[in-house]
mmCIF file of C-alpha atoms in Angstrom:
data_model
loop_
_atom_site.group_PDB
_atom_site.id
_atom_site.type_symbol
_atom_site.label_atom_id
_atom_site.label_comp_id
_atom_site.label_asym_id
_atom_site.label_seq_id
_atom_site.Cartn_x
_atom_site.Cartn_y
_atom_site.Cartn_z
ATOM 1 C CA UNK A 27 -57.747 189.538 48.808
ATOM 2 C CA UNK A 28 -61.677 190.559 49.500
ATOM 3 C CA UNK A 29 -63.221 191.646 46.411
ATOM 4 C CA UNK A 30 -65.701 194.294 47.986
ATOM 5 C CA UNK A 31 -67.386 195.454 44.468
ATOM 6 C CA UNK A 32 -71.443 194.678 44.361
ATOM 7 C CA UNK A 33 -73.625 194.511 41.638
ATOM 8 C CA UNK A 34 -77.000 193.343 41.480
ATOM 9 C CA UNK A 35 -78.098 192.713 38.317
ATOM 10 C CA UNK A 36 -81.997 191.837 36.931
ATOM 11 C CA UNK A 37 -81.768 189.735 33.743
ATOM 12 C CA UNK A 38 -85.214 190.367 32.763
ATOM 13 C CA UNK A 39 -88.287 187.522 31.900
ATOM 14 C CA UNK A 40 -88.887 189.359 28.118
ATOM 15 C CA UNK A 41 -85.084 189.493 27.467
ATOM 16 C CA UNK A 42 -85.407 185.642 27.063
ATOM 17 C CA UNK A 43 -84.939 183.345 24.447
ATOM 18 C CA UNK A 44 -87.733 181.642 22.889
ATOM 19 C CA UNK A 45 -88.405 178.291 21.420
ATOM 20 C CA UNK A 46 -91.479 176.575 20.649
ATOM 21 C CA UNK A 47 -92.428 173.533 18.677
ATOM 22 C CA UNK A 48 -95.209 171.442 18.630
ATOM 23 C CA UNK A 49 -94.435 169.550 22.047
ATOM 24 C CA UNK A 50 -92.457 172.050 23.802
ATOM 25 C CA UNK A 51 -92.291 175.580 24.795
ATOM 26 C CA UNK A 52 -89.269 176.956 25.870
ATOM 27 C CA UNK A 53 -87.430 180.099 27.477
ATOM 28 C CA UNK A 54 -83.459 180.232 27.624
ATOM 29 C CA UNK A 55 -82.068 182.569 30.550
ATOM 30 C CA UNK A 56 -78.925 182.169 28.812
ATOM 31 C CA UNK A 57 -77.868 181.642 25.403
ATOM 32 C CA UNK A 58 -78.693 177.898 24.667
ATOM 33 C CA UNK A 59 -79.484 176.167 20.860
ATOM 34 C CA UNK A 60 -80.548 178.911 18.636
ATOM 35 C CA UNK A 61 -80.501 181.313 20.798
ATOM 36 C CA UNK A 62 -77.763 183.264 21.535
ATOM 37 C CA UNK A 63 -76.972 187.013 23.578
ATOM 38 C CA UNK A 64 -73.463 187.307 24.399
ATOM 39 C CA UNK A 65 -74.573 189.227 27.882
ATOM 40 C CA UNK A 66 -76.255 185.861 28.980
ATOM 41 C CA UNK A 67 -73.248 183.186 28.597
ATOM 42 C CA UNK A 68 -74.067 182.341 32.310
ATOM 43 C CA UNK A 69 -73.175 183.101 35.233
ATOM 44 C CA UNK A 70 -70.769 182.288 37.339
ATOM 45 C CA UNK A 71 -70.550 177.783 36.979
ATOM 46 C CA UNK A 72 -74.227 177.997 36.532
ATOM 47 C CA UNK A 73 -74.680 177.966 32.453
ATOM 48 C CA UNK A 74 -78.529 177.102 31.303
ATOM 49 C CA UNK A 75 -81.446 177.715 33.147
ATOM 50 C CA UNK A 76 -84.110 176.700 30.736
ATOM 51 C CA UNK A 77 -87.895 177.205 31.818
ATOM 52 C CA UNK A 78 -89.859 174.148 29.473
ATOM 53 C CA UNK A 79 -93.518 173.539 29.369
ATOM 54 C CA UNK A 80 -93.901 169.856 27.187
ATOM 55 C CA UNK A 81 -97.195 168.945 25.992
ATOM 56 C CA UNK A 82 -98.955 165.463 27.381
ATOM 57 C CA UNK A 83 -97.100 162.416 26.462
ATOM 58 C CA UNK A 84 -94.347 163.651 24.746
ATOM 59 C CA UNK A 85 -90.631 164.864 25.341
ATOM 60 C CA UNK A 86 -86.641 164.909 25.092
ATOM 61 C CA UNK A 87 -86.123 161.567 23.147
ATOM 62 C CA UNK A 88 -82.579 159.895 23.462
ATOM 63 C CA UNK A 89 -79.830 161.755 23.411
ATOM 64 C CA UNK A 90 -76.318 162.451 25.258
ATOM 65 C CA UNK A 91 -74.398 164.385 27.281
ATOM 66 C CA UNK A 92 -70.854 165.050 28.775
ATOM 67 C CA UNK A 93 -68.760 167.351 31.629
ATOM 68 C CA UNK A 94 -72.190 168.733 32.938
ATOM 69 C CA UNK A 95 -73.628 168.640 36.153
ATOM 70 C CA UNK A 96 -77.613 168.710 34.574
ATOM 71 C CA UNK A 97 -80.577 169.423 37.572
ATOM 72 C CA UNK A 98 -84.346 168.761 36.965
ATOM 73 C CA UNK A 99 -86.514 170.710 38.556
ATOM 74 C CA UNK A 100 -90.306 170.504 38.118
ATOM 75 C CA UNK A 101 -92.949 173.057 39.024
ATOM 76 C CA UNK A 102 -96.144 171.323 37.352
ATOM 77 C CA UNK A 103 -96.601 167.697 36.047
ATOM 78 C CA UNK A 104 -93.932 164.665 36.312
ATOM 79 C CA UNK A 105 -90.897 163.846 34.260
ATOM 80 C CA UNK A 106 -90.317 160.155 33.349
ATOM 81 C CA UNK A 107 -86.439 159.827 33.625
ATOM 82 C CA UNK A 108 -84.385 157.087 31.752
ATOM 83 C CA UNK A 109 -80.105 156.801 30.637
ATOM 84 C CA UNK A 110 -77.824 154.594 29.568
ATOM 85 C CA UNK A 111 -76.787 153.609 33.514
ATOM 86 C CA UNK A 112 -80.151 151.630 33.767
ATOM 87 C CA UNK A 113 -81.963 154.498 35.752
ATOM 88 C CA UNK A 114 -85.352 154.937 35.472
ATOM 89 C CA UNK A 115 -87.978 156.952 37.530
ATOM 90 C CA UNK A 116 -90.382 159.460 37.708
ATOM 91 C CA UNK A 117 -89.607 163.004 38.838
ATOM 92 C CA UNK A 118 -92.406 165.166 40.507
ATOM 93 C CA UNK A 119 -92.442 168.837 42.306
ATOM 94 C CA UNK A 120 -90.824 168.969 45.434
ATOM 95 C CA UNK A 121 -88.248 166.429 44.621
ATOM 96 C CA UNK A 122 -84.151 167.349 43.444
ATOM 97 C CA UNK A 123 -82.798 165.002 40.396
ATOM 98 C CA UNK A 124 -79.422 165.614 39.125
ATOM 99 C CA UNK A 125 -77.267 164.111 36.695
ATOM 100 C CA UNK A 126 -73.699 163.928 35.804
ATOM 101 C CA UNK A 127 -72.693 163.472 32.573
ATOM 102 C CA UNK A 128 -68.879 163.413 33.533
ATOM 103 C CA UNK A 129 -67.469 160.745 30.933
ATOM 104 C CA UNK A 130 -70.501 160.213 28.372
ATOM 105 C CA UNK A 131 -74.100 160.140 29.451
ATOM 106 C CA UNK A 132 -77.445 158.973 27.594
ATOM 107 C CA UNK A 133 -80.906 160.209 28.578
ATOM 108 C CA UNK A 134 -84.126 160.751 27.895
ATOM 109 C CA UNK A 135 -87.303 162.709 29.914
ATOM 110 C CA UNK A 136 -90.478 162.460 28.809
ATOM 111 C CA UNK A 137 -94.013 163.670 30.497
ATOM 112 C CA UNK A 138 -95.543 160.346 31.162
ATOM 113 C CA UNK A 139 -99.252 161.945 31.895
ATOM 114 C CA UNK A 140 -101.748 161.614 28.848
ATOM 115 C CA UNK A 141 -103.617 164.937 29.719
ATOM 116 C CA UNK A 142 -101.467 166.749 32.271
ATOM 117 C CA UNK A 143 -98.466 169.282 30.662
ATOM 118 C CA UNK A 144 -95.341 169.264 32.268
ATOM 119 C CA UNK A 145 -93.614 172.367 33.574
ATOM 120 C CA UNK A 146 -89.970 172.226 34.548
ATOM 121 C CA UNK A 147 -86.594 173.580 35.177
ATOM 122 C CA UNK A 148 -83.498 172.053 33.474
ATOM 123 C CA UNK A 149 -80.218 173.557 35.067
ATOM 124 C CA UNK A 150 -76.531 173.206 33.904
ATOM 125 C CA UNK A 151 -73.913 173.736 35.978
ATOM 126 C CA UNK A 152 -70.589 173.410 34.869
ATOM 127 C CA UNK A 153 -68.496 170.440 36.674
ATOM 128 C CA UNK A 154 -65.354 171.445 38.563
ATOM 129 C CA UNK A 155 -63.618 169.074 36.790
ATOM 130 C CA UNK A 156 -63.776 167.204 33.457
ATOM 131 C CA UNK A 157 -63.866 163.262 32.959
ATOM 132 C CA UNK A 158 -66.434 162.286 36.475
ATOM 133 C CA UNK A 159 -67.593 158.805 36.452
ATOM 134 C CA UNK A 160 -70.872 159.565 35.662
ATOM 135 C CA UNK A 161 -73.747 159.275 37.958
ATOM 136 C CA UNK A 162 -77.903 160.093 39.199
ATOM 137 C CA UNK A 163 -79.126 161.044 42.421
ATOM 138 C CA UNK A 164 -82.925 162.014 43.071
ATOM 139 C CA UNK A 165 -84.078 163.250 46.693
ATOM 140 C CA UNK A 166 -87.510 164.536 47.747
ATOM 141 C CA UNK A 167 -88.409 167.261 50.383
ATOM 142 C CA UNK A 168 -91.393 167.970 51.803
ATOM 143 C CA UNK A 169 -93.462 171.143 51.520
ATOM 144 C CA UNK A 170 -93.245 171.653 55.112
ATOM 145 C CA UNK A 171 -89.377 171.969 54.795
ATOM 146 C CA UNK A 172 -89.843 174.554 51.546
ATOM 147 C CA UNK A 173 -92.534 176.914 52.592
ATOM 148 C CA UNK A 174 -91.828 180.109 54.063
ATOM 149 C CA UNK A 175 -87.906 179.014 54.436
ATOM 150 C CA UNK A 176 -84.829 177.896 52.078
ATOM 151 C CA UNK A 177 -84.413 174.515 51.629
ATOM 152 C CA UNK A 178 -80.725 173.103 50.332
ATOM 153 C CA UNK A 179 -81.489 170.790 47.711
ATOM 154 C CA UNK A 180 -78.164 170.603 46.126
ATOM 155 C CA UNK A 181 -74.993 171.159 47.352
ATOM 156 C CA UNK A 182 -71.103 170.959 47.009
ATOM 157 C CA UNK A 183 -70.998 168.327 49.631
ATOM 158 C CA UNK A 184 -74.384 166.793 49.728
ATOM 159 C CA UNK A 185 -74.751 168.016 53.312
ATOM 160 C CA UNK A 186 -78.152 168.248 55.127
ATOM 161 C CA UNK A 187 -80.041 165.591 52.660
ATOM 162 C CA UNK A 188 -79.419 167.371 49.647
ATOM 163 C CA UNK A 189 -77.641 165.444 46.494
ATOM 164 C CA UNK A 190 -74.589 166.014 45.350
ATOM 165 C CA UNK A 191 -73.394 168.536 42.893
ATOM 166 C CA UNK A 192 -69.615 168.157 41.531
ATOM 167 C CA UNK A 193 -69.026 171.979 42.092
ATOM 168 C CA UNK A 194 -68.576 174.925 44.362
ATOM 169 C CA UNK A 195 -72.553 175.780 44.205
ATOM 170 C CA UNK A 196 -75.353 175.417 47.480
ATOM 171 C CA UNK A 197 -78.818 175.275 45.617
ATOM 172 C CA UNK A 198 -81.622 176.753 47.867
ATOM 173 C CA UNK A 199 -85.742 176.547 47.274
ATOM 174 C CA UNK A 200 -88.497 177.995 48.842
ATOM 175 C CA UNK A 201 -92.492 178.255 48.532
ATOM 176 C CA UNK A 202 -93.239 181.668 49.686
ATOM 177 C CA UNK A 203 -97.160 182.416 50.661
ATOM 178 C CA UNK A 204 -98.696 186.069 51.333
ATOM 179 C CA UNK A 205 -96.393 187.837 54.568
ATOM 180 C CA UNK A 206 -93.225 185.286 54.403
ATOM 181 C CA UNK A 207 -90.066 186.975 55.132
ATOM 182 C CA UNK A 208 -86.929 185.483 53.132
ATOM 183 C CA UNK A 209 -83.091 186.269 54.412
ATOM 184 C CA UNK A 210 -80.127 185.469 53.147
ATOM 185 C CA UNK A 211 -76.286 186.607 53.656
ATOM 186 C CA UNK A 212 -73.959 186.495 50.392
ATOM 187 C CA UNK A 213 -71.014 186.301 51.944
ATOM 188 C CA UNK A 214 -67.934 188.439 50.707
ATOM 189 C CA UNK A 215 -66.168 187.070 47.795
ATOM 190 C CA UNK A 216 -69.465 184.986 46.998
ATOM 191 C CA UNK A 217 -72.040 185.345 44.500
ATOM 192 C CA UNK A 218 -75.726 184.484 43.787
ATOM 193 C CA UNK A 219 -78.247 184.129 41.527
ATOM 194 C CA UNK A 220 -82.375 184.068 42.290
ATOM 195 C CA UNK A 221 -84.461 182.923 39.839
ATOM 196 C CA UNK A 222 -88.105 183.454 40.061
ATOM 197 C CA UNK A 223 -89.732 179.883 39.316
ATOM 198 C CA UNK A 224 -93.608 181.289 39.711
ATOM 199 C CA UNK A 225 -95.168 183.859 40.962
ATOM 200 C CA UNK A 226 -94.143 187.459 42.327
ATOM 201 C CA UNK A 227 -91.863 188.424 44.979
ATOM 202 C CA UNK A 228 -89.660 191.592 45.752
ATOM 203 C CA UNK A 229 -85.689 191.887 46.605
ATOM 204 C CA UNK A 230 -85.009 194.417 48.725
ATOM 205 C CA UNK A 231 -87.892 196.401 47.311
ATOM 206 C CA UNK A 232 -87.611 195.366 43.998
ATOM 207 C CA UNK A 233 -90.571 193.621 42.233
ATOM 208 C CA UNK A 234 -89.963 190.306 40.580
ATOM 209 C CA UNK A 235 -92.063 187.787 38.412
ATOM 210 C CA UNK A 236 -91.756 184.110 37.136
ATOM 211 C CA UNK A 237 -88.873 184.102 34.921
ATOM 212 C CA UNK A 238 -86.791 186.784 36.106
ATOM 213 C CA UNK A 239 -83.397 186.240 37.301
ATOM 214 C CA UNK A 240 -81.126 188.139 39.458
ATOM 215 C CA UNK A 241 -77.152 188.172 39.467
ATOM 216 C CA UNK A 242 -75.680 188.944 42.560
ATOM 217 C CA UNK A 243 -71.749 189.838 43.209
ATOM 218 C CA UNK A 244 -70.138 190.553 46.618
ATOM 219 C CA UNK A 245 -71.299 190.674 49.696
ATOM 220 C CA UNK A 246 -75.133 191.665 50.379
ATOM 221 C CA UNK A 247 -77.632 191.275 52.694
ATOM 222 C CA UNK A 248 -81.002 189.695 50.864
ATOM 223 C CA UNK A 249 -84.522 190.423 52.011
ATOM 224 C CA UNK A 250 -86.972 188.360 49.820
ATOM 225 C CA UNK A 251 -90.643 188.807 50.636
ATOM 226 C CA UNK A 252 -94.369 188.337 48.723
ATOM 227 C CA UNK A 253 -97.696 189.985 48.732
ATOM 228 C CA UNK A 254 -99.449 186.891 46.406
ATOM 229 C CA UNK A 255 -96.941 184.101 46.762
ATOM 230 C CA UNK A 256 -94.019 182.865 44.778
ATOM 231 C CA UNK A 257 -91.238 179.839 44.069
ATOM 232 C CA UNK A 258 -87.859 180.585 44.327
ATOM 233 C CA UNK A 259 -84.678 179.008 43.544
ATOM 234 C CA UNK A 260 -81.055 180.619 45.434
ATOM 235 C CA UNK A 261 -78.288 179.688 43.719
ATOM 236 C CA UNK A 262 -74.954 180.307 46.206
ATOM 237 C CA UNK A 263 -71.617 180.340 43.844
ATOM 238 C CA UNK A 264 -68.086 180.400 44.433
#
């Protein structure tokens, strides 16, 4: 049965949650800790897209997770990953890190740099099934393959270099400069998401900044262009 209904939806930047202590600064797209909207419960598999800024030296100590497919993404800065299945590394822009928790997970990411703040994305996407072994993949691309195009960086079945993700989800990136024309088919009885990572972009006309996100249902065709530059991410759902 084709499902032709279409919405397009802008969940806007100031509609955010907001949480700040003294080492990080924080913006929820959906509800997550103390903040909690019951329009933003998600979307789709994809659940938190947190925007974090963490001060020099300091971050996420120690703690654990389970059934969650978790993706770092950084903008500015480095993370320092480390969890409980002897992984440990360093996580910079331009590179795709994802974590499952599946069974029972421990982790912690800090931002190694003594002067340098950290800027990142931390995604959840729920797993399409419960129990996984857990497991960490991290992959780098280079600018060359991001800018003015989409880039897969994560994807149901880890096709064209990107990792893994244990669910019906193709994660696309781009660096957009001044002219670049985006395109993009959502396929019937598919759905997206954009999320603006910096910068300012339109969608089919309309203007966009860093932090807003768009939810997309049915079948549309997506034109995605810039007049100062922007970073995008393009989430395709089942």
């Amino acid at each position: 049965m084709v499902n032709n209904t279409k919405t397009h939806l802008i969940h806007d930047r100031n509609a955010r949650g907001h949480s700040k202590t003294g080492w990080l600064d924080s913006y929820h797209t959906f509800s997550f800790s103390n903040f909690y909207d019951p329009t933003r419960m998600g979307f789709r598999s994809l659940r938190v897209i947190n925007d974090d800024r963490v001060v020099p030296g300091a971050g996420f100590p120690t703690h654990g997770h389970q059934d969650m497919e978790i993706l770092t993404y950084v903008l500015e800065g480095a993370v320092e990953h480390k969890d409980s299945l002897g992984n440990g590394s360093i996580i910079r822009p331009g590179e795709a890190q994802i974590m499952s928790a599946g069974t029972g997970i421990m982790h912690s990411e800090f931002n190694p740099s003594p002067t340098e703040p950290l800027h990142l994305l931390q995604i959840w996407i729920l797993p399409n099934q419960k129990g996984l072994k857990p497991r960490y993949e991290q992959k780098a691309f280079s600018l060359d393959e991001r800018r003015g195009k989409l880039r897969l960086i994560a994807a149901k079945d880890g096709r064209d270099g990107a990792v893994t993700v244990y669910q019906d989800v193709d994660l696309y990136t781009s660096i957009l400069e001044p002219g670049n024309i985006i395109n993009y088919h959502v396929p019937a009885n598919r759905y997206a998401w954009l999320q603006m990572a910096k910068g300012v972009a339109t969608l089919n006309g309309e203007e966009l900044r860093a932090g807003d996100g768009v939810e997309l249902t049915g079948e549309e065709e997506l034109t995605i262009t810039t007049d100062i530059g922007a970073e995008i991410l393009l989430f395709d759902l089942g």
